[in-house]
Coordinates of C-alpha atoms and ligand atoms in Angstrom, one line a residue:
Chain A
X1 CA 7.9 42.4 11.5
X2 CA 4.2 42.0 11.8
X3 CA 2.3 40.6 14.7
X4 CA 0.4 37.3 14.1
X5 CA -1.8 35.7 16.6
X6 CA -2.6 32.0 16.8
X7 CA -5.7 30.7 18.7
X8 CA -4.9 27.1 19.7
X9 CA -7.4 24.3 20.0
X10 CA -7.2 24.5 23.8
X11 CA -8.5 28.1 23.7
X12 CA -5.2 29.8 24.5
X13 CA -3.6 32.3 22.2
X14 CA 0.0 32.8 21.2
X15 CA 1.4 35.9 19.5
X16 CA 4.5 35.7 17.2
X17 CA 6.4 38.3 15.2
X18 CA 6.4 37.3 11.6
X19 CA 8.8 38.6 9.0
X20 CA 7.0 40.2 6.1
X21 CA 7.2 38.1 3.0
X22 CA 7.1 34.8 4.9
X23 CA 4.0 32.7 5.1
X24 CA 1.8 32.2 8.1
X25 CA 3.0 28.5 8.1
X26 CA 6.6 29.5 8.3
X27 CA 5.9 32.0 11.1
X28 CA 4.2 29.1 13.0
X29 CA 7.2 26.8 12.5
X30 CA 9.6 29.6 13.6
X31 CA 7.4 30.3 16.6
X32 CA 7.0 26.7 17.7
X33 CA 3.2 26.8 17.3
X34 CA 1.8 23.3 17.7
X35 CA -0.8 21.9 15.5
X36 CA 0.5 23.1 12.1
X37 CA 2.1 20.1 10.6
X38 CA 3.1 21.5 7.2
X39 CA 4.2 18.1 5.9
X40 CA 5.1 19.3 2.4
X41 CA 6.9 22.4 3.6
X42 CA 4.7 24.9 1.9
X43 CA 4.3 23.3 -1.6
X44 CA 0.5 23.4 -1.3
X45 CA 0.6 19.6 -1.6
X46 CA -0.5 18.3 1.9
X47 CA -3.3 20.3 3.5
X48 CA -1.8 19.8 6.9
X49 CA -1.3 23.6 7.5
X50 CA -5.0 24.3 7.7
X51 CA -6.1 27.4 9.7
X52 CA -9.3 29.4 10.1
X53 CA -8.8 33.1 9.5
X54 CA -10.6 35.3 11.9
X55 CA -13.6 37.0 10.2
X56 CA -12.3 40.4 11.2
X57 CA -9.3 40.0 9.0
X58 CA -11.0 38.3 6.0
X59 CA -10.7 41.5 3.9
X60 CA -7.0 41.8 4.5
X61 CA -6.0 38.4 3.2
X62 CA -6.1 37.8 -0.5
X63 CA -8.5 35.0 -1.6
X64 CA -7.1 31.5 -2.3
X65 CA -5.7 30.6 -5.7
X66 CA -7.3 27.7 -7.4
X67 CA -4.7 25.2 -6.2
X68 CA -5.2 26.1 -2.6
X69 CA -9.0 26.1 -3.0
X70 CA -8.7 22.6 -4.4
X71 CA -6.4 21.3 -1.6
X72 CA -8.8 22.7 1.0
X73 CA -11.1 19.9 0.0
X74 CA -8.7 17.5 1.6
X75 CA -8.3 19.1 5.1
X76 CA -8.8 16.7 8.0
X77 CA -10.8 19.0 10.3
X78 CA -14.1 20.7 9.3
X79 CA -13.8 22.9 6.3
X80 CA -15.4 26.3 6.8
X81 CA -15.8 29.3 4.6
X82 CA -12.8 30.9 6.4
X83 CA -10.5 27.8 6.0
X84 CA -7.1 28.5 4.5
X85 CA -3.8 26.8 4.1
X86 CA -1.3 28.7 6.2
X87 CA 1.5 28.2 3.7
X88 CA -0.4 30.2 1.1
X89 CA -0.9 33.3 3.1
X90 CA 2.1 35.7 2.8
X91 CA 2.5 38.2 5.6
X92 CA 2.6 42.0 4.9
X93 CA 2.6 45.0 7.2
X94 CA -1.1 45.6 6.7
X95 CA -1.9 42.3 8.3
X96 CA -0.7 43.4 11.8
X97 CA -2.6 41.5 14.4
X98 CA -3.9 38.8 11.9
X99 CA -5.5 36.2 14.0
X100 CA -5.9 32.6 12.9
X101 CA -7.5 29.6 14.7
X102 CA -5.7 26.2 14.6
X103 CA -8.1 23.3 13.9
X104 CA -8.3 20.3 16.3
X105 CA -6.5 18.1 13.8
X106 CA -4.4 18.1 10.6
X107 CA -4.6 14.3 9.8
Chain B
X1 CA 9.4 4.0 28.5
X2 CA 11.5 6.6 30.3
X3 CA 15.0 5.6 29.0
X4 CA 17.4 7.6 26.8
X5 CA 16.3 7.6 23.2
X6 CA 18.9 8.4 20.5
X7 CA 18.1 9.3 16.9
X8 CA 20.7 9.2 14.2
X9 CA 20.0 11.6 11.2
X10 CA 18.5 15.0 11.8
X11 CA 16.3 15.3 8.8
X12 CA 12.6 14.6 7.9
X13 CA 12.5 11.2 9.7
X14 CA 14.8 11.9 12.7
X15 CA 13.2 15.3 13.5
X16 CA 9.6 14.0 13.1
X17 CA 10.5 11.0 15.4
X18 CA 11.9 13.1 18.3
X19 CA 9.0 15.6 18.0
X20 CA 6.4 12.8 18.0
X21 CA 8.1 11.1 21.1
X22 CA 7.6 14.3 23.1
X23 CA 4.0 14.8 21.8
X24 CA 3.2 11.2 22.9
X25 CA 4.5 11.9 26.4
X26 CA 8.0 10.4 26.5
X27 CA 9.6 12.3 29.4
X28 CA 13.1 10.7 29.4
X29 CA 16.1 12.2 27.7
X30 CA 16.3 12.4 23.9
X31 CA 19.3 13.0 21.8
X32 CA 19.3 13.8 18.1
X33 CA 22.6 13.4 16.2
X34 CA 23.1 14.6 12.7
X35 CA 26.1 14.8 10.4
X36 CA 25.0 17.9 8.6
X37 CA 26.0 21.2 10.2
X38 CA 23.0 23.0 8.8
X39 CA 19.9 23.5 11.0
X40 CA 17.4 20.7 10.0
X41 CA 15.7 21.7 6.8
X42 CA 13.2 20.6 4.2
X43 CA 14.9 18.8 1.4
X44 CA 12.3 19.0 -1.4
X45 CA 12.8 22.8 -2.1
X46 CA 16.5 22.1 -2.9
X47 CA 15.7 21.4 -6.5
X48 CA 12.7 23.8 -6.7
X49 CA 12.3 27.1 -4.8
X50 CA 15.8 27.1 -3.3
X51 CA 17.5 26.4 -6.6
X52 CA 15.3 29.1 -8.3
X53 CA 16.5 31.5 -5.6
X54 CA 13.0 32.2 -4.5
X55 CA 13.3 30.8 -0.9
X56 CA 15.9 31.3 1.8
X57 CA 17.2 28.5 4.1
X58 CA 15.3 30.2 7.0
X59 CA 12.0 29.4 5.3
X60 CA 13.0 25.8 4.9
X61 CA 13.6 25.0 8.6
X62 CA 11.9 21.9 9.8
X63 CA 11.5 23.4 13.2
X64 CA 12.1 26.9 14.8
X65 CA 15.4 27.9 16.4
X66 CA 14.4 27.1 20.0
X67 CA 12.2 24.0 19.3
X68 CA 14.6 21.4 20.5
X69 CA 15.7 23.4 23.6
X70 CA 12.1 24.0 24.6
X71 CA 11.3 20.3 24.1
X72 CA 14.2 19.2 26.1
X73 CA 15.8 17.5 23.1
X74 CA 19.6 17.5 23.0
X75 CA 20.9 18.1 19.5
X76 CA 24.4 17.1 18.2
X77 CA 24.6 18.7 14.8
X78 CA 27.7 18.4 12.6
X79 CA 28.8 15.1 14.1
X80 CA 28.4 11.6 12.6
X81 CA 27.8 8.3 14.3
X82 CA 30.7 6.0 13.4
X83 CA 29.5 2.7 14.9
X84 CA 26.8 1.1 16.9
X85 CA 27.7 -1.2 19.8
X86 CA 24.6 -3.3 20.3
X87 CA 25.9 -5.3 23.2
X88 CA 26.7 -2.2 25.2
X89 CA 23.8 -0.2 23.8
X90 CA 26.1 2.6 22.8
X91 CA 26.8 4.7 19.7
X92 CA 30.3 5.8 18.9
X93 CA 30.6 9.3 17.5
X94 CA 33.2 10.4 14.9
X95 CA 35.2 12.1 17.6
X96 CA 35.4 8.9 19.7
X97 CA 32.8 10.0 22.3
X98 CA 30.2 7.3 23.2
X99 CA 26.5 7.9 23.9
X100 CA 24.4 5.2 25.7
X101 CA 20.9 4.5 24.5
X102 CA 17.9 2.5 25.7
X103 CA 16.3 2.8 22.2
X104 CA 17.8 3.9 19.0
X105 CA 16.4 5.2 15.7
X106 CA 18.3 5.0 12.4
X107 CA 17.1 7.8 10.1
X108 CA 20.2 8.0 8.0
X109 CA 18.6 8.5 4.7
X110 CA 20.4 8.0 1.4
X111 CA 23.3 9.5 -0.5
X112 CA 23.7 10.1 -4.2
X113 CA 24.9 7.0 -6.1
X114 CA 28.6 7.8 -6.9
X115 CA 29.7 7.8 -10.5
X116 CA 31.9 4.8 -11.1
X117 CA 35.5 5.8 -11.7
X118 CA 36.7 8.0 -8.9
X119 CA 37.0 11.7 -8.4
X120 CA 35.1 14.0 -10.6
X121 CA 36.4 17.1 -12.3
X122 CA 35.3 20.6 -11.3
X123 CA 31.8 21.4 -12.6
X124 CA 30.3 18.0 -11.8
X125 CA 27.7 18.0 -9.1
X126 CA 25.3 15.7 -7.2
X127 CA 22.3 17.0 -5.3
X128 CA 21.3 15.8 -1.8
X129 CA 22.1 18.3 0.8
X130 CA 21.7 22.1 1.3
X131 CA 25.5 22.3 0.9
X132 CA 25.3 20.5 -2.5
X133 CA 22.4 22.8 -3.5
X134 CA 24.2 26.0 -2.6
X135 CA 27.3 25.0 -4.5
X136 CA 25.3 23.9 -7.6
X137 CA 23.2 27.1 -7.5
X138 CA 26.3 29.3 -7.4
X139 CA 28.0 27.3 -10.2
X140 CA 24.8 27.5 -12.3
X141 CA 24.7 31.3 -11.8
X142 CA 28.3 31.5 -13.2
X143 CA 28.1 28.8 -15.8
X144 CA 28.4 30.2 -19.3
X145 CA 27.9 27.0 -21.3
X146 CA 25.4 24.1 -21.5
X147 CA 24.2 22.1 -18.6
X148 CA 23.9 18.3 -18.8
X149 CA 21.8 16.4 -16.3
X150 CA 22.5 12.7 -16.2
X151 CA 19.4 10.9 -15.0
X152 CA 15.7 11.6 -15.9
X153 CA 14.2 11.0 -12.5
X154 CA 12.2 13.5 -10.5
X155 CA 15.2 15.3 -9.1
X156 CA 16.9 15.6 -12.4
X157 CA 13.8 16.8 -14.1
X158 CA 13.0 19.4 -11.4
X159 CA 16.5 20.7 -11.7
X160 CA 16.1 20.8 -15.5
X161 CA 12.9 22.8 -15.1
X162 CA 14.4 25.2 -12.7
X163 CA 17.7 25.8 -14.6
X164 CA 15.9 26.1 -17.9
X165 CA 12.8 28.0 -16.6
X166 CA 14.4 30.4 -14.1
X167 CA 18.0 30.3 -15.2
X168 CA 17.5 30.3 -19.0
X169 CA 20.2 27.7 -19.3
X170 CA 20.7 25.4 -22.3
X171 CA 19.8 22.1 -20.6
X172 CA 20.0 18.5 -21.8
X173 CA 18.7 15.6 -19.8
X174 CA 20.3 12.2 -20.6
X175 CA 18.4 9.1 -19.4
X176 CA 19.6 5.5 -20.0
X177 CA 16.1 4.0 -19.8
X178 CA 13.8 4.3 -22.8
X179 CA 11.7 6.9 -21.0
X180 CA 11.8 9.6 -18.3
X181 CA 10.7 8.8 -14.8
X182 CA 10.9 5.1 -15.7
X183 CA 11.0 4.0 -12.0
X184 CA 8.5 6.4 -10.4
X185 CA 5.9 7.3 -12.9
X186 CA 3.6 5.7 -15.5
X187 CA 4.4 5.9 -19.2
X188 CA 1.4 8.2 -19.6
X189 CA 2.8 10.7 -17.1
X190 CA 6.3 10.4 -18.4
X191 CA 5.2 11.1 -22.0
X192 CA 3.3 14.2 -20.7
X193 CA 6.3 15.4 -18.7
X194 CA 8.7 14.8 -21.7
X195 CA 6.4 16.9 -23.9
X196 CA 6.3 19.8 -21.5
X197 CA 10.1 19.8 -21.1
X198 CA 10.6 19.7 -24.8
X199 CA 8.2 22.6 -25.3
X200 CA 10.2 24.6 -22.8
X201 CA 13.3 23.9 -24.7
X202 CA 14.9 21.2 -22.6
X203 CA 16.7 18.7 -24.8
X204 CA 15.9 15.1 -23.9
X205 CA 18.1 12.1 -24.8
X206 CA 16.5 8.8 -23.7
X207 CA 17.7 5.3 -24.2
X208 CA 21.3 6.4 -24.3
X209 CA 23.9 6.1 -21.6
X210 CA 26.8 8.2 -20.5
X211 CA 30.2 6.5 -21.0
X212 CA 32.6 9.2 -20.1
X213 CA 32.9 12.6 -18.5
X214 CA 35.6 14.6 -20.3
X215 CA 37.7 17.3 -18.5
X216 CA 40.3 19.8 -19.6
X217 CA 42.6 21.4 -17.0
X218 CA 40.5 19.7 -14.3
X219 CA 37.3 21.2 -15.5
X220 CA 34.4 19.4 -17.1
X221 CA 34.0 20.1 -20.8
X222 CA 31.8 17.4 -22.3
X223 CA 29.8 14.2 -21.7
X224 CA 30.2 11.3 -24.1
X225 CA 27.3 9.0 -24.8
X226 CA 27.3 5.4 -25.9
X227 CA 25.8 6.2 -29.3
X228 CA 29.0 8.1 -30.1
X229 CA 27.7 11.6 -29.6
X230 CA 29.5 14.2 -27.5
X231 CA 27.6 16.8 -25.5
X232 CA 29.6 19.9 -24.6
X233 CA 29.0 20.8 -20.9
X234 CA 30.0 23.6 -18.6
X235 CA 28.1 22.0 -15.8
X236 CA 27.1 18.4 -15.2
X237 CA 24.6 17.2 -12.6
X238 CA 24.6 13.5 -11.7
X239 CA 21.1 12.4 -10.8
X240 CA 21.6 8.7 -11.2
X241 CA 19.8 7.6 -8.0
X242 CA 20.8 7.1 -4.4
X243 CA 22.1 4.4 -2.2
X244 CA 20.8 3.9 1.4
X245 CA 23.1 4.9 4.3
X246 CA 23.0 1.4 5.9
X247 CA 26.6 0.7 6.7
X248 CA 26.1 1.5 10.4
X249 CA 23.3 -1.1 10.5
X250 CA 25.2 -3.7 8.5
X251 CA 28.3 -3.4 10.6
X252 CA 26.2 -3.8 13.7
X253 CA 24.9 -7.1 12.3
X254 CA 21.4 -5.8 11.4
X255 CA 19.9 -7.4 8.2
X256 CA 20.0 -5.0 5.2
X257 CA 19.4 -5.5 1.5
X258 CA 18.5 -2.4 -0.5
X259 CA 17.8 -0.6 2.8
X260 CA 17.8 -1.5 6.5
X261 CA 15.1 -4.2 6.9
X262 CA 12.3 -3.3 9.3
X263 CA 8.9 -4.7 10.0
X264 CA 5.5 -2.9 10.1
X265 CA 6.4 -1.5 13.5
X266 CA 9.6 0.0 12.0
X267 CA 11.6 -2.3 14.2
X268 CA 14.9 -3.9 13.0
X269 CA 15.9 -7.3 14.1
X270 CA 17.1 -5.7 17.4
X271 CA 14.0 -4.7 19.3
X272 CA 15.8 -1.7 20.8
X273 CA 16.6 -0.4 17.3
X274 CA 14.1 1.2 14.9
X275 CA 14.6 2.7 11.5
X276 CA 12.5 5.1 9.5
X277 CA 12.6 7.0 6.2
X278 CA 14.6 6.7 3.0
X279 CA 17.0 4.2 4.5
X280 CA 14.4 1.4 5.3
X281 CA 13.3 -1.6 3.3
X282 CA 9.9 -2.3 4.7
X283 CA 6.8 -4.3 4.1
X284 CA 4.2 -2.2 2.4
X285 CA 0.6 -3.2 1.6
X286 CA 0.5 -0.8 -1.4
X287 CA 3.6 -2.3 -2.9
X288 CA 2.5 -5.9 -2.2
X289 CA 5.9 -6.7 -0.6
X290 CA 9.0 -5.1 0.6
X291 CA 10.0 -1.7 -0.7
X292 CA 12.3 1.2 -0.1
X293 CA 10.5 4.5 -0.7
X294 CA 12.1 7.9 -1.1
X295 CA 9.5 10.5 -0.1
X296 CA 8.7 12.8 2.7
X297 CA 5.4 11.0 3.5
X298 CA 7.2 7.8 4.2
X299 CA 9.8 9.5 6.3
X300 CA 7.2 11.3 8.5
X301 CA 4.8 8.4 8.8
X302 CA 7.4 5.8 9.6
X303 CA 8.9 8.1 12.2
X304 CA 5.5 8.6 13.8
X305 CA 4.9 4.8 13.8
X306 CA 8.3 4.1 15.4
X307 CA 7.6 6.8 18.1
X308 CA 4.2 5.3 18.9
X309 CA 5.5 1.7 19.0
X310 CA 8.3 2.8 21.3
X311 CA 5.7 4.4 23.6
X312 CA 3.9 1.1 23.9
X313 CA 1.1 1.8 21.5
X314 CA -0.4 -0.7 19.0
X315 CA 0.8 1.0 15.9
X316 CA 1.9 -0.2 12.5
X317 CA 2.9 1.5 9.3
X318 CA 0.1 1.3 6.8
X319 CA -0.2 4.7 4.9
X320 CA -0.9 5.3 1.3
X321 CA 2.3 6.5 -0.3
X322 CA 2.1 10.0 -1.8
X323 CA 4.5 12.3 -3.5
X324 CA 4.6 15.6 -5.3
X325 CA 6.8 17.4 -7.8
X326 CA 6.7 20.9 -9.3
X327 CA 8.0 21.4 -12.8
X328 CA 7.3 24.3 -15.2
X329 CA 4.3 25.3 -13.3
X330 CA 2.8 21.8 -13.3
X331 CA 1.8 20.4 -10.0
X332 CA 2.3 16.6 -10.3
X333 CA 1.0 14.5 -7.5
X334 CA 1.0 10.7 -7.1
X335 CA -1.0 8.7 -4.6
X336 CA -0.2 5.0 -4.3
X337 CA 2.4 3.2 -6.3
X338 CA 2.3 2.9 -10.1
X339 CA 4.7 0.0 -10.4
X340 CA 2.9 -3.2 -11.3
X341 CA -0.2 -1.5 -12.7
X342 CA -1.4 -2.9 -16.1
X343 CA -4.1 -0.6 -17.2
X344 CA -4.7 3.1 -17.0
X345 CA -7.8 5.3 -17.4
X346 CA -7.4 9.1 -17.9
X347 CA -9.7 11.6 -16.3
X348 CA -10.2 15.1 -17.4
X349 CA -7.5 16.5 -19.7
X350 CA -4.1 15.7 -18.3
X351 CA -2.5 16.6 -21.6
X352 CA -4.4 19.9 -21.5
X353 CA -2.8 20.7 -18.2
X354 CA -5.5 19.5 -15.8
X355 CA -6.4 15.9 -15.3
X356 CA -5.4 12.5 -13.9
X357 CA -4.4 9.0 -14.7
X358 CA -6.0 6.2 -12.7
X359 CA -3.9 3.0 -12.7
X360 CA -5.1 -0.5 -12.0
X361 CA -3.4 -3.7 -11.1
X362 CA -3.9 -7.1 -12.8
X363 CA -6.6 -7.9 -10.2
X364 CA -8.6 -4.8 -11.3
X365 CA -7.9 -2.9 -8.1
X366 CA -6.9 0.7 -8.1
X367 CA -3.1 1.0 -7.5
X368 CA -2.2 4.6 -8.0
X369 CA -3.5 7.9 -9.2
X370 CA -1.3 10.5 -10.9
X371 CA -2.7 14.0 -11.1
X372 CA -1.6 17.1 -13.0
X373 CA -2.8 20.4 -11.5
X374 CA -5.7 18.7 -9.8
X375 CA -4.9 18.7 -6.0
X376 CA -8.5 17.9 -4.9
X377 CA -8.4 14.8 -7.0
X378 CA -5.1 13.8 -5.4
X379 CA -6.6 14.2 -1.9
X380 CA -9.6 12.1 -3.0
X381 CA -7.3 9.4 -4.5
X382 CA -5.5 9.0 -1.2
X383 CA -8.8 8.4 0.5
X384 CA -10.0 5.9 -2.2
X385 CA -6.7 4.0 -1.9
X386 CA -6.8 3.9 1.9
X387 CA -10.3 2.6 1.8
X388 CA -9.5 0.1 -1.0
X389 CA -12.2 1.5 -3.3
X390 CA -11.7 1.1 -7.0
X391 CA -13.8 3.4 -9.1
X392 CA -15.3 1.9 -12.3
X393 CA -13.6 3.0 -15.5
X394 CA -16.7 4.7 -17.0
X395 CA -17.1 6.9 -13.9
X396 CA -13.4 7.9 -14.1
X397 CA -13.6 8.7 -17.7
X398 CA -16.7 11.0 -17.1
X399 CA -15.2 14.2 -15.6
X400 CA -18.7 15.2 -14.6
X401 CA -19.0 12.2 -12.3
X402 CA -18.2 13.0 -8.7
X403 CA -16.1 10.2 -7.4
X404 CA -16.5 11.4 -3.8
X405 CA -19.8 9.5 -3.7
X406 CA -17.8 6.2 -3.7
X407 CA -16.5 6.9 -0.2
X408 CA -19.0 5.8 2.5
X409 CA -18.1 8.6 4.8
X410 CA -18.8 12.1 3.4
X411 CA -15.7 14.2 2.9
Ligands
FAD501 C1 16.5 17.6 -4.3 C2 15.5 16.7 -3.7 C3 14.1 16.9 -4.0 C4 13.2 16.1 -3.4 N1 11.8 16.4 -3.6 C5 10.9 15.7 -3.0 C6 9.5 16.0 -3.2 O1 9.1 16.9 -3.9 N2 8.6 15.3 -2.5 C7 8.9 14.2 -1.6 O2 8.1 13.6 -1.0 N3 10.2 13.9 -1.5 C8 11.2 14.6 -2.1 N4 12.5 14.3 -1.9 C9 12.9 13.2 -1.1 C10 12.9 13.5 0.4 O3 13.7 14.7 0.6 C11 13.4 12.4 1.2 O4 12.4 11.3 1.1 C12 13.5 12.7 2.7 O5 14.5 13.7 2.9 C13 13.8 11.5 3.5 O6 14.1 11.8 4.8 P1 15.0 11.0 5.8 O7 15.0 11.7 7.1 O8 14.6 9.6 5.7 O9 16.5 11.0 5.1 P2 17.4 12.2 4.7 O10 16.6 13.4 4.4 O11 18.3 11.7 3.7 O12 18.3 12.5 6.0 C14 19.2 11.6 6.6 C15 20.1 12.4 7.5 O13 21.0 11.5 8.2 C16 22.3 12.0 8.2 N5 23.2 10.9 8.5 C17 23.5 9.9 7.7 N6 24.3 9.0 8.3 C18 24.7 9.6 9.5 C19 25.5 9.2 10.5 N7 26.3 8.1 10.5 N8 25.6 10.0 11.6 C20 24.9 11.1 11.7 N9 24.0 11.5 10.7 C21 23.9 10.8 9.6 C22 22.4 12.7 6.9 O14 23.5 13.6 6.9 C23 21.1 13.3 6.7 O15 21.0 14.6 7.2 C24 13.5 15.1 -2.5 C25 14.9 14.8 -2.2 C26 15.9 15.6 -2.8 C27 17.3 15.4 -2.6
FES502 S1 2.4 23.0 4.1 FE1 1.6 21.5 2.8 S2 -0.1 22.5 2.0 FE2 0.7 24.0 3.3

């Protein structure tokens, strides 16, 4: 189990315990985090699981594969350099405390 | 609207609907009734990651374990609705219990089209539910002979790819139409998919029908085709389409054809009864008429529309249909509806593994875009279709031309 922190659009934060090997998207679903729609269920086909990874953790998260980079062009909220698709980030023990911001919209 | 809302069917459409109702501020009671015992789950991985053994049911949950409790939504899982009494505004459950409703959503989906001719021998499967998928996966792990998949639609082909690619099985796909994906994809894309499957060693038999399924000692042994050939089979999967679960609606006197008929507000003839998802026959701008769609996008978007209408909002269902499929490492995505298109223009190198087919209707308007390993192009296509923008053929054919410029708003 690794701690994962979501910063919500209203400024509040929620911490969840994520099982290593699952994605940030799945951890959000399991933890009832609002604002991650994940319409395609993690197939990297919908871009509605968009998050911003806190700069402090940028080095801990492997960079996006070409498919994800491509899909990021379709996110509804502003695309930033730290934009990621939550379904493509797999949790591991080194990511303890990973903090991601949820954008204001996914559609 | 503060009354009791009941949803029948606890899958993509039903779950999205009850969640959207709470998001939109409905504070009355909500009950979600579903026949399947399993916790509501994503269906698409059943033929993909779940079948390949690379994802567990926990990772397929549509919502977390305490979502419904925390949202004040009562769930009744593992129990079916047997009848709707519209006069009393009640549904009758399979155990005889009745539940009153002020508004009702039918999100009953579809079921595999049954094979004509009664009970099937051991070793013959259909794939719709998690239970089906778990049985099929176990059988495939133990099967020591060839696999025959009847039906070359998306589900059949995804299964073929998974069983061949991950399981190393000897797989034959039999399709009665002259080509694969005859209903859902263009001939360009189906030719490309056929080539990829053939390269990977999947045997394809198109334009030939299955006449008989042979069994010995109650176990399947072969599939007979109408050209006289006999395919030995240790495992047969029937992927011959689905039929909408509309009997409840029909018996309650609601008009149905190939699906429960709804309007753009997702309302049936009875203003207290909505329907959403695979079970609906609905007016669709992108189809130019009534259509029944079988995709997650349609289930989610209709469910959200129904919830908004119920909450008194001016909403109508008008979303670009989209779909994805993963086969042999190819990410296939479709935006719009291919059917009815008369001309196609390729972009990039779809045959080479990365490109797109743009499809146009007789009026010259863009109708659909099929992409192969080009997700950004897919996202762009959805925006072009929503905006009604048809890119000129020479710009499509020039891969260096950035089509994003055609949209008035920057991306
Ligand atoms: C193997 C497979 C792969 C797929 N892959 C993709 C894909 O890659 N992309 C995509 O977009 N779509 C895909 N689909 C299609 C997608 O899963 C469906 O479009 C979606 O599930 C439709 O959701 P729904 O809620 O309308 O219906 P369903 O998911 O069919 O759910 C209906 C539910 O209602 C329940 N029910 C029915 N009658 C009753 C009753 N009387 N009482 C109580 N409950 C009842 C059923 O048990 C079921 O749980 C796939 C489907 C399958 C089977
Ligand atoms: S869940 Fe669809 S892209 Fe992440």
